[in-house]
Short mmCIF file of C-alpha atoms in Angstrom, two decimals:
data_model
loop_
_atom_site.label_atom_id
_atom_site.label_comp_id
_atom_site.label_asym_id
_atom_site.label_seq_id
_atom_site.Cartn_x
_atom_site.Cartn_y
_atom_site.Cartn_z
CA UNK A 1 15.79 97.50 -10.46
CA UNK A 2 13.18 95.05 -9.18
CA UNK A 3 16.13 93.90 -6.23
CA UNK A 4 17.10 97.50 -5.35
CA UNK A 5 13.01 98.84 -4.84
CA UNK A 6 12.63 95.86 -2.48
CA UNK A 7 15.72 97.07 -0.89
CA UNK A 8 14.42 100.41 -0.99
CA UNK A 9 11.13 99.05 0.61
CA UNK A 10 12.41 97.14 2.90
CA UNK A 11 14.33 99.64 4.55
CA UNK A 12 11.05 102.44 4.26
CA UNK A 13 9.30 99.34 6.83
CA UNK A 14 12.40 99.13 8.84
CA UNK A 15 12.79 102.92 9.69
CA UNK A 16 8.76 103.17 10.45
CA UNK A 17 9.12 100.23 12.88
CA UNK A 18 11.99 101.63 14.50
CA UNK A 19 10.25 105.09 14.60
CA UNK A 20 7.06 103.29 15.63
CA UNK A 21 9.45 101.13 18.74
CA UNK A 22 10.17 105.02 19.97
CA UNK A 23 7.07 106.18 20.88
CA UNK A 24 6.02 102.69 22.54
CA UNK A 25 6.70 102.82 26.49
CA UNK A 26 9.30 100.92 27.57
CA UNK A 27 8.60 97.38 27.77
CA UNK A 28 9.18 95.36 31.09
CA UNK A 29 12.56 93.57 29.50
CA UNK A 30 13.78 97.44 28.57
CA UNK A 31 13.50 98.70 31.90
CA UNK A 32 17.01 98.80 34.18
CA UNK A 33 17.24 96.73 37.81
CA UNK A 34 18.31 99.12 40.17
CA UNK A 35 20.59 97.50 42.88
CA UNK A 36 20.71 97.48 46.73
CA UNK A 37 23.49 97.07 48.63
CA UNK A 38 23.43 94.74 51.75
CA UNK A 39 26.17 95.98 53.90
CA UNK A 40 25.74 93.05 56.45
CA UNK A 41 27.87 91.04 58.97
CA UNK A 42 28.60 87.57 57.50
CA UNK A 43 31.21 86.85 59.85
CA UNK A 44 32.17 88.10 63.25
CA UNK A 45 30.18 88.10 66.72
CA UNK A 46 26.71 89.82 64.72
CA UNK A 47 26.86 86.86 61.87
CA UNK A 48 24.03 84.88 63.42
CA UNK A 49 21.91 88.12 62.63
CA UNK A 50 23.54 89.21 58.98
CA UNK A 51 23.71 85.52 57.58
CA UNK A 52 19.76 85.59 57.71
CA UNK A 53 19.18 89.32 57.01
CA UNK A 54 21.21 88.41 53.60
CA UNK A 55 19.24 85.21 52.82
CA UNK A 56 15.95 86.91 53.61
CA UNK A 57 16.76 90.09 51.32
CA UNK A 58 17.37 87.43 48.61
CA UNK A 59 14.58 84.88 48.68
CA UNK A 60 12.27 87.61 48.86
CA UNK A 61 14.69 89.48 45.53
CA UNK A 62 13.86 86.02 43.90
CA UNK A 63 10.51 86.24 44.75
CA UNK A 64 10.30 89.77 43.38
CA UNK A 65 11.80 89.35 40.03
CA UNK A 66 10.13 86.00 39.18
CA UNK A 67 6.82 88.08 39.45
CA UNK A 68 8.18 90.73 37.63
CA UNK A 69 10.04 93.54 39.70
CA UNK A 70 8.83 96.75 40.80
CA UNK A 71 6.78 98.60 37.94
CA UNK A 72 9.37 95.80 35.15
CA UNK A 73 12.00 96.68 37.38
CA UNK A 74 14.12 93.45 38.71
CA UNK A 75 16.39 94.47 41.24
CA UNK A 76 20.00 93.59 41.68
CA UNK A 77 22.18 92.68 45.03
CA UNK A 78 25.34 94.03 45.99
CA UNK A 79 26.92 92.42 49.01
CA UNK A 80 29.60 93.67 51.46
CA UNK A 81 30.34 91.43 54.89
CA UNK A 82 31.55 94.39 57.35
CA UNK A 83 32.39 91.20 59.79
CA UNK A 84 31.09 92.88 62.37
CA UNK A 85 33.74 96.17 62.59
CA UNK A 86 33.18 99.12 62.39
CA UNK A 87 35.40 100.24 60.31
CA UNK A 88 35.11 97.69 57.69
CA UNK A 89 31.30 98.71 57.19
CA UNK A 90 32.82 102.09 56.40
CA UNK A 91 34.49 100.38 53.94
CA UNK A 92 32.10 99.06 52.83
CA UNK A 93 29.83 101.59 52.39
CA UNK A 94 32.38 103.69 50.51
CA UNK A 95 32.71 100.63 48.15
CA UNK A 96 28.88 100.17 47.37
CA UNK A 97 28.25 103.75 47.02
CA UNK A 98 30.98 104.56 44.83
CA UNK A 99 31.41 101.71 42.55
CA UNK A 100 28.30 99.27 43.75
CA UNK A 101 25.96 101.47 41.96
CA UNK A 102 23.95 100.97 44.56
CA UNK A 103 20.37 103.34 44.81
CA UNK A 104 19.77 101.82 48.71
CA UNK A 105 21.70 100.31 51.09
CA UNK A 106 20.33 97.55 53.89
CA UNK A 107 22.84 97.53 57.21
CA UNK A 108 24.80 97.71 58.99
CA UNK A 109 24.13 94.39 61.28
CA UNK A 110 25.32 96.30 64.25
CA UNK A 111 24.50 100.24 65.23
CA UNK A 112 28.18 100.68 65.77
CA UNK A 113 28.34 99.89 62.12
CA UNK A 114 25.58 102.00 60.63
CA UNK A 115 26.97 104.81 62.93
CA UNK A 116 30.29 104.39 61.13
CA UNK A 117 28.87 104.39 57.57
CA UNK A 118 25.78 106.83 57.42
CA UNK A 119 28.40 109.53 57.26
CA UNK A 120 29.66 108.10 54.21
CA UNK A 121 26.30 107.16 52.54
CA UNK A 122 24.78 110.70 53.15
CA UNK A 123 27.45 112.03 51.80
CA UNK A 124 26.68 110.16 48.18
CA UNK A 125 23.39 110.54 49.15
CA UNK A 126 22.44 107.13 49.36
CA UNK A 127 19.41 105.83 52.01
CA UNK A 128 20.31 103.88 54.09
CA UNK A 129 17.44 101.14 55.51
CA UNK A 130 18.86 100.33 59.26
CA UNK A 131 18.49 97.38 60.98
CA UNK A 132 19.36 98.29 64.44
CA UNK A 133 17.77 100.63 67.44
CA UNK A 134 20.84 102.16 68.28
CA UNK A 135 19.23 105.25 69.34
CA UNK A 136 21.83 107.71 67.86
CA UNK A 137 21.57 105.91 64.04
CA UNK A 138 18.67 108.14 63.51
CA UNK A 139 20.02 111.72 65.72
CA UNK A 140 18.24 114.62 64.57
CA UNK A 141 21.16 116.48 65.27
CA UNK A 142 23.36 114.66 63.22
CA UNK A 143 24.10 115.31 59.39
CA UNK A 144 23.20 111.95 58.08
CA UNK A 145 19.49 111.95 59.53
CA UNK A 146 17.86 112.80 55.97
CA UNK A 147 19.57 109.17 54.85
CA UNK A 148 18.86 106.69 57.70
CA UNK A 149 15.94 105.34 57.92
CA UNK A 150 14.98 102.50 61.40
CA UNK A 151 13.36 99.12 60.78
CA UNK A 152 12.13 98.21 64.12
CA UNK A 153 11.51 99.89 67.10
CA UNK A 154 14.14 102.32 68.38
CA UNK A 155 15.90 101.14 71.50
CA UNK A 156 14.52 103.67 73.98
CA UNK A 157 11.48 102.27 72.72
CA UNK A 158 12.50 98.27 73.06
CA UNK A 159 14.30 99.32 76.29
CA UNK A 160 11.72 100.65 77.60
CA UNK A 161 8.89 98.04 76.75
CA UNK A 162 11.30 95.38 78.42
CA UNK A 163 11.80 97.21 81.59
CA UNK A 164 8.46 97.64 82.45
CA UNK A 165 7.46 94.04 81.88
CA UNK A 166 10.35 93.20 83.91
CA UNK A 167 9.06 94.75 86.99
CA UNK A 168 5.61 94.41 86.31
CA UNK A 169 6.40 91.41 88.74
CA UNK A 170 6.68 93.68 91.89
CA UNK A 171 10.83 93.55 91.41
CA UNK A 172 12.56 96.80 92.85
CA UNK A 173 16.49 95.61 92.71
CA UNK A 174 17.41 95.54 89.08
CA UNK A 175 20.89 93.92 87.41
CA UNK A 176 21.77 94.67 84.15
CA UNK A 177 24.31 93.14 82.02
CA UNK A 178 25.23 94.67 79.06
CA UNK A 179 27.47 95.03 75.66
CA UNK A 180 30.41 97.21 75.46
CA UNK A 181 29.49 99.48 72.57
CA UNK A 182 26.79 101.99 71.68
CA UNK A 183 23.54 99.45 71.87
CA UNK A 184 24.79 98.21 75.19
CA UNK A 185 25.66 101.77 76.49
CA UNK A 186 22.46 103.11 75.66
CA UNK A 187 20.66 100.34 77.25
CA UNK A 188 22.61 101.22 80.79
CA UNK A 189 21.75 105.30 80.27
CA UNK A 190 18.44 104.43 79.74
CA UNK A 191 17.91 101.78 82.81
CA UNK A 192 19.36 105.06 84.97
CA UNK A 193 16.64 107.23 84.14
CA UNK A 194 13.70 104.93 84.82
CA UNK A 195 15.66 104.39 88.29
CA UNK A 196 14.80 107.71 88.73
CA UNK A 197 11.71 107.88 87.20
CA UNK A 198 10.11 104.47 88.57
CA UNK A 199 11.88 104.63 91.86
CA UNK A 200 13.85 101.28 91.42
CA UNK A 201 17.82 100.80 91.77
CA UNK A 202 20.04 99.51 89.69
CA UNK A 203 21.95 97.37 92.14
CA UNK A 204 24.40 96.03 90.15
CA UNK A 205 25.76 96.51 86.30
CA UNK A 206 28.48 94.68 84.47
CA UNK A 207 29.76 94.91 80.60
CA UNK A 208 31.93 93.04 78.55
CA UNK A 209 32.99 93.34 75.03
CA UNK A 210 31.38 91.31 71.60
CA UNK A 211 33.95 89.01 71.93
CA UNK A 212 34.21 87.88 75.62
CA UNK A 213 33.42 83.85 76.31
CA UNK A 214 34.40 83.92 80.34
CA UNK A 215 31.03 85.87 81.84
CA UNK A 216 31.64 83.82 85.36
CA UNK A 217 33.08 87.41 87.18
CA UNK A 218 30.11 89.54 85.91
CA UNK A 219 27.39 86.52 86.41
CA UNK A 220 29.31 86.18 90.30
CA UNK A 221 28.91 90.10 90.93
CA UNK A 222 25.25 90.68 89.60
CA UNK A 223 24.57 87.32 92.22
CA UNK A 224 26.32 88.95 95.02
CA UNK A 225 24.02 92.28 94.59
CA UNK A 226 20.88 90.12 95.01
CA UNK A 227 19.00 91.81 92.63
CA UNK A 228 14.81 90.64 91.93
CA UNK A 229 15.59 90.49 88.22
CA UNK A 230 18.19 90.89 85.83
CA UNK A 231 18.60 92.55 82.59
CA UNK A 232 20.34 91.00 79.58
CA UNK A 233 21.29 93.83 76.60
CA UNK A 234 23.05 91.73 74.10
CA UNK A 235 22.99 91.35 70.28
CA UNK A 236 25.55 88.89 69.77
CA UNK A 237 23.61 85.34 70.46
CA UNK A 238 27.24 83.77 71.93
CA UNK A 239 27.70 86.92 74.12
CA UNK A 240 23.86 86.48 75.87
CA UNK A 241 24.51 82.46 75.48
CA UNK A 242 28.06 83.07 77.63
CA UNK A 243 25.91 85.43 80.38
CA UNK A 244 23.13 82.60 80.82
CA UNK A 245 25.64 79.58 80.91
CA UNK A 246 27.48 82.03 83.46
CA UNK A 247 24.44 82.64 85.52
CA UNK A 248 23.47 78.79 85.86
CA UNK A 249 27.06 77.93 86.53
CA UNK A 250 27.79 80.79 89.49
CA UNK A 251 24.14 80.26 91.24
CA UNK A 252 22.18 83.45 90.03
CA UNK A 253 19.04 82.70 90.48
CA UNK A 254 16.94 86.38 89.89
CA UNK A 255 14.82 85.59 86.69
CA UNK A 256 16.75 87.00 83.42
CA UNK A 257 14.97 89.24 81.00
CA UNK A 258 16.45 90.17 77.56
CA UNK A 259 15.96 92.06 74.33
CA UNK A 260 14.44 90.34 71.38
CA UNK A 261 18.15 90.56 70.05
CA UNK A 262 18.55 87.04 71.40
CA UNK A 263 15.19 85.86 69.76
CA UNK A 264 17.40 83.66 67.81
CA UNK A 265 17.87 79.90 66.98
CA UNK A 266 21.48 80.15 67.90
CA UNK A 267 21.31 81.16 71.17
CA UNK A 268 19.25 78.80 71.67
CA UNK A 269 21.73 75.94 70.37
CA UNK A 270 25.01 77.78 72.36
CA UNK A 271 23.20 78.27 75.60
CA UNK A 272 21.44 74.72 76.06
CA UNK A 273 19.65 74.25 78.80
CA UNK A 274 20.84 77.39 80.41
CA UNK A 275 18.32 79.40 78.22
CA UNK A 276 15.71 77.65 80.35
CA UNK A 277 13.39 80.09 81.72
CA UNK A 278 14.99 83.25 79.95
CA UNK A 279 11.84 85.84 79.24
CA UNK A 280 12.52 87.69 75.96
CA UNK A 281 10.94 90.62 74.19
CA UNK A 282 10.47 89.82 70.38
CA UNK A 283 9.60 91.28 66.55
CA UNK A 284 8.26 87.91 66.34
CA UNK A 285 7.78 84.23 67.14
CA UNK A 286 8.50 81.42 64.73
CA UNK A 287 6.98 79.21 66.98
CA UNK A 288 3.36 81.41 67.41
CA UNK A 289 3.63 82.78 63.90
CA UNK A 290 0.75 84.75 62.89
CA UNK A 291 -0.55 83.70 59.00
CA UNK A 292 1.85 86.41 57.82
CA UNK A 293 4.66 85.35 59.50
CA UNK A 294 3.96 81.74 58.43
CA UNK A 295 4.24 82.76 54.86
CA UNK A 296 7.32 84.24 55.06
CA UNK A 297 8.47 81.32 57.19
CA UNK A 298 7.37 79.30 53.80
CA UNK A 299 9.32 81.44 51.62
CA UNK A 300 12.45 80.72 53.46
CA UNK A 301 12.15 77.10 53.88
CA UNK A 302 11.69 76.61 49.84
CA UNK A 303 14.70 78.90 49.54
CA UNK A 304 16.52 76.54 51.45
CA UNK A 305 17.60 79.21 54.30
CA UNK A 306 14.20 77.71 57.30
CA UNK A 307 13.82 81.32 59.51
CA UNK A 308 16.83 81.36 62.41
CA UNK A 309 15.28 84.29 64.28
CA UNK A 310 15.29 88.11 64.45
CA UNK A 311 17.21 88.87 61.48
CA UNK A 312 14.85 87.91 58.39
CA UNK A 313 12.57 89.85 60.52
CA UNK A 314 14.42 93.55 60.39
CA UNK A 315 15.89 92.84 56.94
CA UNK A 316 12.70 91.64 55.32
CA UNK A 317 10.91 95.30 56.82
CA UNK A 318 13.94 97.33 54.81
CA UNK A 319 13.58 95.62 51.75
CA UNK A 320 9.60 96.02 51.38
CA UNK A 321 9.96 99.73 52.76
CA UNK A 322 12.80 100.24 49.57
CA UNK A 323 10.12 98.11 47.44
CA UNK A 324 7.25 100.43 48.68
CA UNK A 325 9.50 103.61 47.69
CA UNK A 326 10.55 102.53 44.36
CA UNK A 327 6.93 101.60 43.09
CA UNK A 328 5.86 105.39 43.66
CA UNK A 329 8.69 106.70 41.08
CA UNK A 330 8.49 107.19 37.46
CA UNK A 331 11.18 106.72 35.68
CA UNK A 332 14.74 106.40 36.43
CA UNK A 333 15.70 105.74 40.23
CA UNK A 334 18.16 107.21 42.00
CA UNK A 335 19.00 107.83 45.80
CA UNK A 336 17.60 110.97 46.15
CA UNK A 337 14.43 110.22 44.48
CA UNK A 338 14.41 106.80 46.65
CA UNK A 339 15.28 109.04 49.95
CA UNK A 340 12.23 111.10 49.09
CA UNK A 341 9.74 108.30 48.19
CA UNK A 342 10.36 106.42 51.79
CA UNK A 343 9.41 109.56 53.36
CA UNK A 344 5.98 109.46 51.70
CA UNK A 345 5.69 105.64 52.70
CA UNK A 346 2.85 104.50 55.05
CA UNK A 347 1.69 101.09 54.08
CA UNK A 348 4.34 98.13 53.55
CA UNK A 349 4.17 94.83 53.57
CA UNK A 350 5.77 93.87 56.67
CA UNK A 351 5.46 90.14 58.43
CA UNK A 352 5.11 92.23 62.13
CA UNK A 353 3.06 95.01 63.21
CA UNK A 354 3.68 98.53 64.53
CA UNK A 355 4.57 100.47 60.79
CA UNK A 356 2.96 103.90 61.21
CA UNK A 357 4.45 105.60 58.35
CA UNK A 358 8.01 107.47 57.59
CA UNK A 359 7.82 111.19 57.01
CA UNK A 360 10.57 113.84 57.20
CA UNK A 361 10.75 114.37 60.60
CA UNK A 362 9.95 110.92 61.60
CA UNK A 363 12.55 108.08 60.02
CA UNK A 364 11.80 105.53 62.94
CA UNK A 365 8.75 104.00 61.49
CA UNK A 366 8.16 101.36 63.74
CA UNK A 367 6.33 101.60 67.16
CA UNK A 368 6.57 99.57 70.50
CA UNK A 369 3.02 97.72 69.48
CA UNK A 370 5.18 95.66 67.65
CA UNK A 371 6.74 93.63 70.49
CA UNK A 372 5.57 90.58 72.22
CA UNK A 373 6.49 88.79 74.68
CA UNK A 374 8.21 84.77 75.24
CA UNK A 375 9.65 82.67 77.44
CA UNK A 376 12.50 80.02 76.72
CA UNK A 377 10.64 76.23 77.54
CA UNK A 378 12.21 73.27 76.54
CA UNK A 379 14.72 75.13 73.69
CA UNK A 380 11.81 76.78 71.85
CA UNK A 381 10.18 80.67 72.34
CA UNK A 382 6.76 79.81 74.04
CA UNK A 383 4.04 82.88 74.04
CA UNK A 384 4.68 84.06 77.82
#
């Protein structure tokens, strides 16, 4: 009898604690991670930007969850290399939003990229955090809009900002060489409408696809039109390191001006001392860091990935603005709760300036105060 009351009793305690664990909130160890997917380019032409933007997005995921999460959250990766293709972030996408279990999604590398997959991510109504200013990624007019949200500057913006410290020089006779896909195309629309505008001319302009390595005929053609300064709209590092080794090889000697795109530590290394004297329009500058900057820079190095260039800088933005989001929800998140959190989001932290706030109509973010400007002395980005 004795044996089966302490039973009895036993049990009694073990149902009030149980009852007791119920009404307790959720401890930090009960809560679920939630997962973002990093839909990046880890090989291909653009892997000099996504091999960073992934090692960013994961020291500062370490960081995160060894300080506890968001609100006892830890959050989860989920990576897809798109290699640079279009269609392969498509792929992608469709793979992280239906079996990732992905709430966000940082990428594509390229705009080409997010243009492919923000179709398929509004469509599971997924965010998507881009890092690229392809204009069109964030088209009012298109379906996806409510999903895509910018993490720098837009490239009308960027484009813009360049062109006009290009000529604050006095030059009239502008080159341009540029990409073959939407970031380069937009970049050569644009330059035609300041023309007009500004009353330059475009003198010369020359393309070539991600993948080209022989830039001498372009380099020999922009020389022959004598402009006073030419434009360089590239993303790939080895495409804007070809165009400078070009340039120095065929004579062209109208200063060069490019998009912070090439703010990186690899085209540094491919272009050598043809980089010499290249201005450039940047997020940021490892070499001038501000304290901010430095930290992050610190973060990096410990993680064993030291800062390469532009890419921590966009991918770092996207993950704080998803960090930013989450922390205002209660309770389960999902990506239309996420969606509608980032579009109440004004204050992140971000290692560069210029974050005004998203809103409904406005998924850009970023302004033009963000950019600075360098010059290329002695294989290092020196404050111009």
């Amino acid at each position: 009898m004795l044996k089966l009351a302490r039973r009895v009793a036993l049990a009694a305690a073990a149902a009030i604690l149980a009852g007791a664990a119920a009404l307790m909130p959720a401890s930090a160890a009960d809560k679920k991670p939630f997962k973002i997917g990093l839909l990046l380019s880890l090989s291909g032409p653009a892997a000099p930007f996504g091999i960073p933007e992934r090692d960013a997005v994961k020291a500062l995921t370490d960081k995160l969850n060894a300080e506890g999460g968001v609100n006892g959250r830890k959050v989860e990766l989920v990576v897809y290399d798109d290699a640079t293709n279009p269609t392969e972030a498509a792929r992608g996408m469709r793979q992280l939003t239906q079996q990732g279990g992905v709430v966000a999604v940082i990428g594509s590398t390229i705009g080409s990229g997010t243009l492919a997959a923000a179709p398929i991510a509004a469509k599971a109504s997924i965010p998507v955090l881009a890092p690229n200013g392809t204009d069109a990624v964030i088209a009012r007019d298109k379906d996806y809009f409510p999903w895509v949200f910018r993490t720098l500057p837009a490239d009308g913006v960027i484009g813009r900002n360049l062109v006009e410290r290009a000529l604050a020089g006095g030059a009239r006779k502008v080159g341009l060489f540029y990409q073959e896909d939407a970031y380069g195309k937009g970049m050569h629309d644009m330059l035609a409408t300041m023309a007009k505008e500004k009353g330059f001319s475009v003198v010369a302009a020359v393309s070539a696809p991600l993948s080209a390595t022989d830039l001498a005929p372009q380099a020999t053609r922009l020389r022959n039109a004598e402009p006073d300064v030419v434009l360089l709209q590239a993303s790939a590092p080895a495409l804007g390191a070809a165009f400078v080794r070009a340039a120095t090889q065929v004579g062209l000697k109208a200063p060069i001006w490019a998009q912070g795109a090439l703010g990186q530590k690899s085209f540094l290394d491919a272009a050598g001392p043809a980089a010499e004297g290249v201005n450039i329009t940047l997020l940021a500058n490892w070499g001038n860091p501000t304290p901010e900057l430095a930290e992050f820079a610190r973060i990096l190095t410990e993680a064993g990935t030291p800062p390469q260039g532009f890419g921590e800088i966009l991918a770092a933005n996207a993950f704080y603005a998803i960090v930013a989001a989450a922390a205002r929800i209660e309770g389960d998140i999902d990506g239309v709760k996420l969606r509608d959190a980032l579009e109440a989001v004004c204050e992140i932290k971000a290692f560069t300036p210029g974050f005004s706030c998203y809103t409904r109509d406005n998924h850009d973010g970023w302004t033009g105060a963000a950019m600075q400007t360098a010059v290329v002395r002695n294989g290092r980005f020196v404050k111009r």
